[in-house]
mmCIF file of C-alpha atoms in Angstrom:
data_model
loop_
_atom_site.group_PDB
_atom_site.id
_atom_site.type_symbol
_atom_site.label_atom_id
_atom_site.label_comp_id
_atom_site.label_asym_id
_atom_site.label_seq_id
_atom_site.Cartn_x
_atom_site.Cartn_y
_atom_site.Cartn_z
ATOM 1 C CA UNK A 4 -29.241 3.549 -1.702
ATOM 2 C CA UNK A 5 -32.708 2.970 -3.116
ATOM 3 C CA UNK A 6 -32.252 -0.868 -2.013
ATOM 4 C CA UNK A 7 -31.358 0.333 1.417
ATOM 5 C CA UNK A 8 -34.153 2.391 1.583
ATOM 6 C CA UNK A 9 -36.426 -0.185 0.884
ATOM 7 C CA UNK A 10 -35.214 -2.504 3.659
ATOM 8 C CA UNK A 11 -35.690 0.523 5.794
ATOM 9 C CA UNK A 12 -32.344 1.657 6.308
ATOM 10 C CA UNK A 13 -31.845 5.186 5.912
ATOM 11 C CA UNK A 14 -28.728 6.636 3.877
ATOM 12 C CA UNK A 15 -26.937 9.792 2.225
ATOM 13 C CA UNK A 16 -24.864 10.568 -0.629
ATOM 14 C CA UNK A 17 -22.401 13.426 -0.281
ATOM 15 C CA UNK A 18 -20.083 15.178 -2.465
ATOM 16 C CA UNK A 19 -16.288 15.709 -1.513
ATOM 17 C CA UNK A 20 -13.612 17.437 -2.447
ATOM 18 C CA UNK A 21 -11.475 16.188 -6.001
ATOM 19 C CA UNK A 22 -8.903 18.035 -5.495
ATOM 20 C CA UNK A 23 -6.714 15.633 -7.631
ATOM 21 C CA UNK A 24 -9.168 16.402 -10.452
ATOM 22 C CA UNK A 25 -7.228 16.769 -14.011
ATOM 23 C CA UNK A 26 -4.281 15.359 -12.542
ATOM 24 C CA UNK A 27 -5.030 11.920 -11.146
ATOM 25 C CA UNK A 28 -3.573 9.243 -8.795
ATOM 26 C CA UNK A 29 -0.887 7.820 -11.730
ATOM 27 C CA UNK A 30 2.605 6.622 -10.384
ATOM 28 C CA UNK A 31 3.856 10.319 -11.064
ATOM 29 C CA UNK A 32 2.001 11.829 -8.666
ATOM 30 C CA UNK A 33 4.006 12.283 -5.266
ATOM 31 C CA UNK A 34 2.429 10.221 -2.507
ATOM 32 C CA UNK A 35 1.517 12.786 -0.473
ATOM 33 C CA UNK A 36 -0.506 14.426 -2.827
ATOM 34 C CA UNK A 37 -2.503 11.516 -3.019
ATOM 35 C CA UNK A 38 -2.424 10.878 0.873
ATOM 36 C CA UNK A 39 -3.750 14.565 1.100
ATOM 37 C CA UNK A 40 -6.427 13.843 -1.313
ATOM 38 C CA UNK A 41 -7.743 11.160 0.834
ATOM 39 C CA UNK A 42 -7.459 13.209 4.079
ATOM 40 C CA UNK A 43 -9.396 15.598 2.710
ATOM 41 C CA UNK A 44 -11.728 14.198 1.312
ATOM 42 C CA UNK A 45 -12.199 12.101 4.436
ATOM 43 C CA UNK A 46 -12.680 15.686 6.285
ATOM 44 C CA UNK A 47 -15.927 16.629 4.080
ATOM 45 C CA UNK A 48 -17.024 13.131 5.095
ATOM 46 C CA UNK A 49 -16.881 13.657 8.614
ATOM 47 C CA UNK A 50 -18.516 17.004 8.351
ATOM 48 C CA UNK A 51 -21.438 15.456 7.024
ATOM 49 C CA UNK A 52 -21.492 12.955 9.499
ATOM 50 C CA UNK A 53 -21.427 15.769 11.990
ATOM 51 C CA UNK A 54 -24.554 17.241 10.342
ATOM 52 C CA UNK A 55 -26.369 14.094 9.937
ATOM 53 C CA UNK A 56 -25.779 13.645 14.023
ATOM 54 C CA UNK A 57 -27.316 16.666 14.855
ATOM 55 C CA UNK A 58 -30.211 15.534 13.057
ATOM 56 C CA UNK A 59 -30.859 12.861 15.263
ATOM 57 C CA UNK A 60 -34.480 13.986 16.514
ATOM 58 C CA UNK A 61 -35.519 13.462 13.395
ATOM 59 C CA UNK A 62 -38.295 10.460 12.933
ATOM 60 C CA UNK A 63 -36.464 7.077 12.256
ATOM 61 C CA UNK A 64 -32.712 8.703 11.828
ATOM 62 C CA UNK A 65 -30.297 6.647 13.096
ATOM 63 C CA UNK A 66 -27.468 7.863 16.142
ATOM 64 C CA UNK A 67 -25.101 5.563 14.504
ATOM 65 C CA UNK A 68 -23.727 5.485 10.969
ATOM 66 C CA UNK A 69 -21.578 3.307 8.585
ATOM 67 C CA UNK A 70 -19.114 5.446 6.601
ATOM 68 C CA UNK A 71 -19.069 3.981 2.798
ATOM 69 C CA UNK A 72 -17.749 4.518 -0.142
ATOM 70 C CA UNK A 73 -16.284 3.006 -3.599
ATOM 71 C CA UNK A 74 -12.884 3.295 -5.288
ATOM 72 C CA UNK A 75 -11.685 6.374 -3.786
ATOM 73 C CA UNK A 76 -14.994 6.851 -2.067
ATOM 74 C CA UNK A 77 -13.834 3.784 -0.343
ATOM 75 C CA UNK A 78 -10.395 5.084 0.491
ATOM 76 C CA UNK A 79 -11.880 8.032 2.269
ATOM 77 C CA UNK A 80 -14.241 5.818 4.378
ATOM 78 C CA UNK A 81 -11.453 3.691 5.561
ATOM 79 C CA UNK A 82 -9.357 5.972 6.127
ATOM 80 C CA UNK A 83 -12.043 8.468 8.727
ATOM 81 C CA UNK A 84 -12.708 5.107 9.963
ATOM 82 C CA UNK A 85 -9.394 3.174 10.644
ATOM 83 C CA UNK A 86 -6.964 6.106 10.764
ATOM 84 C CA UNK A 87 -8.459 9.392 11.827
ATOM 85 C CA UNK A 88 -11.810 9.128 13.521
ATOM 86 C CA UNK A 89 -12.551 5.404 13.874
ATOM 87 C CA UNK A 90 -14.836 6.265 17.075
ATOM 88 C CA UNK A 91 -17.428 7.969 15.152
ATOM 89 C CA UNK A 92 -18.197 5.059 12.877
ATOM 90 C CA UNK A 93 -20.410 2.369 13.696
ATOM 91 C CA UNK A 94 -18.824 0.431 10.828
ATOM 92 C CA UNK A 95 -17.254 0.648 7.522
ATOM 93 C CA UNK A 96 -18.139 -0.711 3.969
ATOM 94 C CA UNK A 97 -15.367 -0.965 1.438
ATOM 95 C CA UNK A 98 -16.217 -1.365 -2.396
ATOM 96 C CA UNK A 99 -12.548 -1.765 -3.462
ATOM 97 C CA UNK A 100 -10.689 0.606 -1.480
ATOM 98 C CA UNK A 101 -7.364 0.392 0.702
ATOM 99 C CA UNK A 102 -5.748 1.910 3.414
ATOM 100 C CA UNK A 103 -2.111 3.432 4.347
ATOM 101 C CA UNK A 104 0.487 0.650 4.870
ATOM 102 C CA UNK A 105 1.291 2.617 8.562
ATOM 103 C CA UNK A 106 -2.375 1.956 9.717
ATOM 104 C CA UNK A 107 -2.599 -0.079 12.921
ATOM 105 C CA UNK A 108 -5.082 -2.085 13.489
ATOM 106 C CA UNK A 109 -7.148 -1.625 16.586
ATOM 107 C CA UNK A 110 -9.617 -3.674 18.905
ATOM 108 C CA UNK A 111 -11.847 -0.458 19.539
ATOM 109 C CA UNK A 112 -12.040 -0.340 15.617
ATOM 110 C CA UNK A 113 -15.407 -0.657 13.674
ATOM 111 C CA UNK A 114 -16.902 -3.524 11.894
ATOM 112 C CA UNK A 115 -15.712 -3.987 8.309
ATOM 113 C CA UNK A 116 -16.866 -5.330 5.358
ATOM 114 C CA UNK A 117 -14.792 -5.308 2.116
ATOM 115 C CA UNK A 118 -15.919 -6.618 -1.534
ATOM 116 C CA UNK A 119 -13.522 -6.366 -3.917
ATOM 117 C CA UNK A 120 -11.942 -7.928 -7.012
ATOM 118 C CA UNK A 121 -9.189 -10.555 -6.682
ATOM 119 C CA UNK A 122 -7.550 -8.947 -10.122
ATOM 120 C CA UNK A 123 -7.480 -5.251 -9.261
ATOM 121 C CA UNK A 124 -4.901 -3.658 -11.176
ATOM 122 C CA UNK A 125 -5.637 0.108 -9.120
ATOM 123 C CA UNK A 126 -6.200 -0.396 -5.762
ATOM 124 C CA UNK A 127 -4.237 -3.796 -4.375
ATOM 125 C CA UNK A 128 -6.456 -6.470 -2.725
ATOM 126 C CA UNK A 129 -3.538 -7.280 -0.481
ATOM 127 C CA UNK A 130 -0.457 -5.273 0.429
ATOM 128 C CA UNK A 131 0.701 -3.620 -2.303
ATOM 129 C CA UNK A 132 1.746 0.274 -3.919
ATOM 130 C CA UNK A 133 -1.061 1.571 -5.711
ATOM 131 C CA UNK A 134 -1.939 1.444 -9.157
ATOM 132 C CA UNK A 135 1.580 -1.317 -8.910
ATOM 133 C CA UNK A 136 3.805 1.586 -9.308
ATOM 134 C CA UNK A 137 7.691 0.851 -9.595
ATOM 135 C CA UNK A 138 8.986 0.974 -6.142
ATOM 136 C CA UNK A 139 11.076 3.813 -7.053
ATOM 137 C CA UNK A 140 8.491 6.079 -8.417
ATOM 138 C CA UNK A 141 7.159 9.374 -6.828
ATOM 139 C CA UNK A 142 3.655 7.759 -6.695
ATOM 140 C CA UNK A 143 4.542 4.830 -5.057
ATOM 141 C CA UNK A 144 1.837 4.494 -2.446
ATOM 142 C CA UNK A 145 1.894 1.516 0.141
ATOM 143 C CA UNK A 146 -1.181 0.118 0.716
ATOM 144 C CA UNK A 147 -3.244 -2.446 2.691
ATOM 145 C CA UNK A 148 -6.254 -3.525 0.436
ATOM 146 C CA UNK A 149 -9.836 -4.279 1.840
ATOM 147 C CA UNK A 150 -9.808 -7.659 2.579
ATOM 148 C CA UNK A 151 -6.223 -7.807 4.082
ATOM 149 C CA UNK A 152 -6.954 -5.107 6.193
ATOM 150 C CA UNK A 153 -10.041 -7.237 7.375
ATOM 151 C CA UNK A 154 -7.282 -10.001 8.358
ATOM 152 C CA UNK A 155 -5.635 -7.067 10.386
ATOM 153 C CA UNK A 156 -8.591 -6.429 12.018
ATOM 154 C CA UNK A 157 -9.837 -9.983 12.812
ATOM 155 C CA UNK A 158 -6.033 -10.141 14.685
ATOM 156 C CA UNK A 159 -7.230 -7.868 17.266
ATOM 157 C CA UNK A 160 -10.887 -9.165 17.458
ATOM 158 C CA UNK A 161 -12.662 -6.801 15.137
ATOM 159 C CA UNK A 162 -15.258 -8.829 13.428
ATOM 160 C CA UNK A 163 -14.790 -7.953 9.114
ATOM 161 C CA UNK A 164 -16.089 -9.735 6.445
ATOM 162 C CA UNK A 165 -15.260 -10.158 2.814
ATOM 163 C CA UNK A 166 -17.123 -10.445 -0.595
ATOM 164 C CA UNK A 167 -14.207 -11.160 -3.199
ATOM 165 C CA UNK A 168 -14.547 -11.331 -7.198
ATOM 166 C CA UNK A 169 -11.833 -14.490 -8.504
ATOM 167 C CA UNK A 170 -10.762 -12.568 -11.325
ATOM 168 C CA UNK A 171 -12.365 -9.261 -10.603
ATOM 169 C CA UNK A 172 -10.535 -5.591 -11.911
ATOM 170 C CA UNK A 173 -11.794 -2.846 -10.640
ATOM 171 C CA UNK A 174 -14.597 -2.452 -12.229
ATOM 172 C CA UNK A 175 -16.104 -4.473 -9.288
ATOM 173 C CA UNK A 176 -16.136 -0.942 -7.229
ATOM 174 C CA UNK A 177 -19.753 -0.554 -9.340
ATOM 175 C CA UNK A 178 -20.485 -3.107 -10.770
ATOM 176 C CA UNK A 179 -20.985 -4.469 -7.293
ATOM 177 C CA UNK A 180 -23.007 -1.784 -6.208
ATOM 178 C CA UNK A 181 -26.390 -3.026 -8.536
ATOM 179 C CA UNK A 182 -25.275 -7.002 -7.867
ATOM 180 C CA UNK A 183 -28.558 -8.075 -6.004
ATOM 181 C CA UNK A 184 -26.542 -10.994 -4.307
ATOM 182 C CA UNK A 185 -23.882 -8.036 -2.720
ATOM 183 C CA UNK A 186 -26.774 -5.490 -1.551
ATOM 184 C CA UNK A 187 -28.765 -8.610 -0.149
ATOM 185 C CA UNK A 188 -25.581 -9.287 2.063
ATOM 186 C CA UNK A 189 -24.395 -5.812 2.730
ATOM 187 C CA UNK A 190 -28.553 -5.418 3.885
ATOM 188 C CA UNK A 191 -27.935 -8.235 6.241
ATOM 189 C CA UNK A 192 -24.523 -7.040 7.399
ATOM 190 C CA UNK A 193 -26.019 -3.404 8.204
ATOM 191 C CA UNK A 194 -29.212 -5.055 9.898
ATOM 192 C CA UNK A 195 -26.403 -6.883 12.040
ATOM 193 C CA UNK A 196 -24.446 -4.341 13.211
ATOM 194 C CA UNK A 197 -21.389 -6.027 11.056
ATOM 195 C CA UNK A 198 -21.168 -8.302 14.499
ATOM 196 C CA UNK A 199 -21.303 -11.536 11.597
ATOM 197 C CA UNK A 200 -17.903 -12.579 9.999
ATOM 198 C CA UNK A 201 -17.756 -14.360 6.860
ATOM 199 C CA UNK A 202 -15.784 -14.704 3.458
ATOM 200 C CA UNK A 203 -17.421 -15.293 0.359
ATOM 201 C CA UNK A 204 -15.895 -15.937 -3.040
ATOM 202 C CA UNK A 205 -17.292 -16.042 -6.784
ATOM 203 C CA UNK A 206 -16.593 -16.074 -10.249
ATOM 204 C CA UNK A 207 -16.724 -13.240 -12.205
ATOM 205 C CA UNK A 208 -20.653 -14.701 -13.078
ATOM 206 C CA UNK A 209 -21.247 -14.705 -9.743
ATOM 207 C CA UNK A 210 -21.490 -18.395 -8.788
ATOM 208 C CA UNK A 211 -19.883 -19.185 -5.556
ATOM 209 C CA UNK A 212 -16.899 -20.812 -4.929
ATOM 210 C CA UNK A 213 -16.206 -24.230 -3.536
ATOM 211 C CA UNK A 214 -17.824 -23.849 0.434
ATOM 212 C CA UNK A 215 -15.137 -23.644 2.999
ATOM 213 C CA UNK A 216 -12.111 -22.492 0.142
ATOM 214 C CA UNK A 217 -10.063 -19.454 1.452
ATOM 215 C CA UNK A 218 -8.473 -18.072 -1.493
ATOM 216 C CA UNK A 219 -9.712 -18.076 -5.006
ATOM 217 C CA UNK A 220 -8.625 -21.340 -7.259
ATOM 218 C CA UNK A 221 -6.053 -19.426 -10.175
ATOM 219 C CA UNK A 222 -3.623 -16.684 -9.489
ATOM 220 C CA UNK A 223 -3.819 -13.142 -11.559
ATOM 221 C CA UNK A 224 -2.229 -12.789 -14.776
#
């Protein structure tokens, strides 16, 4: 937020509801516990986000604003802005989050931009249940994983864009956050308006991938 700031692009943090706190999102948990985490979580979001528009005569606040958010952070942005409010976003940022397997991709959706790591073991890249439970387990949660979900939304003309680690766990969802090559890009995404697509791939260094390559060179163990 401090790097945002400095570019001139005003921000807040909020607090939400953990109201899986001391039991966690593990494959025994029943799914819609965990869907009614995210809902309401994604409820306090939105109630900031009516509070921040009615502050809109203040000097240099914006009338637009990009829901974001990281891990589960990032699961509650995506899911006010692809599933229950997407008209009140301007745009969504995605530091390794996912969305419900039922969402439908829309052409009046918001801009998305999604980094995450190739490797996550939590929260799928692609389509997967989270956390890779067994299919048959309470907690087996389909989801739709940041960049996939931008290849949803590029099928209906929504522009996304994705920053993915070749190797990456999880950990990406901060250790992305204080990469200077990731805020320089989500900076330039914001100042944009997210109208920009693109696809970028590293190494878990963070040297970029062959130009032009679509999918990162070795599979995940």
């Amino acid at each position: 937020l401090d790097a945002l700031a400095t570019a001139g692009i005003p921000s807040a943090s909020i607090s939400y509801r953990l109201t899986m706190k001391g039991r966690g999102f593990g494959c025994n948990i029943p799914v819609e516990d965990k869907r009614r985490a995210v809902a309401l979580a994604g409820e306090d979001l939105e109630d900031a986000l009516t509070w921040l528009e009615g502050q809109q005569d203040r000097k240099g606040w914006p009338s637009q604003w990009v829901a974001a958010g990281s891990s589960a952070g990032a699961e509650t942005a995506l899911w006010s802005g692809y599933v229950h409010s997407p008209d009140r976003w301007a745009g969504v940022l995605s530091f390794s989050g996912a969305v419900d397997a039922s969402a439908i991709p829309m052409d009046s959706a918001p801009p998305l931009l999604a980094i995450h790591g190739q490797c996550d073991a939590l929260v799928p890249i692609g389509v997967d249940i989270h956390h890779f439970c067994p299919a048959d387990s309470p907690g087996a949660w389909a989801l739709i994983g940041g960049p996939a979900w931008a290849d949803s939304l590029r099928s209906v003309d929504v522009p996304a864009s994705t920053w993915t680690v070749c190797g990456g766990s999880h950990r990406v969802c901060t250790s992305a956050l204080s990469n200077p090559a990731v805020v320089d890009s989500v900076i330039q995404w914001l100042l944009k308006g997210g109208r920009e697509e693109w696809n970028v791939l590293v190494d878990e260094a963070g040297r970029t991938l062959q130009a032009g390559r679509s999918s990162c060179p070795q599979p995940c163990n």
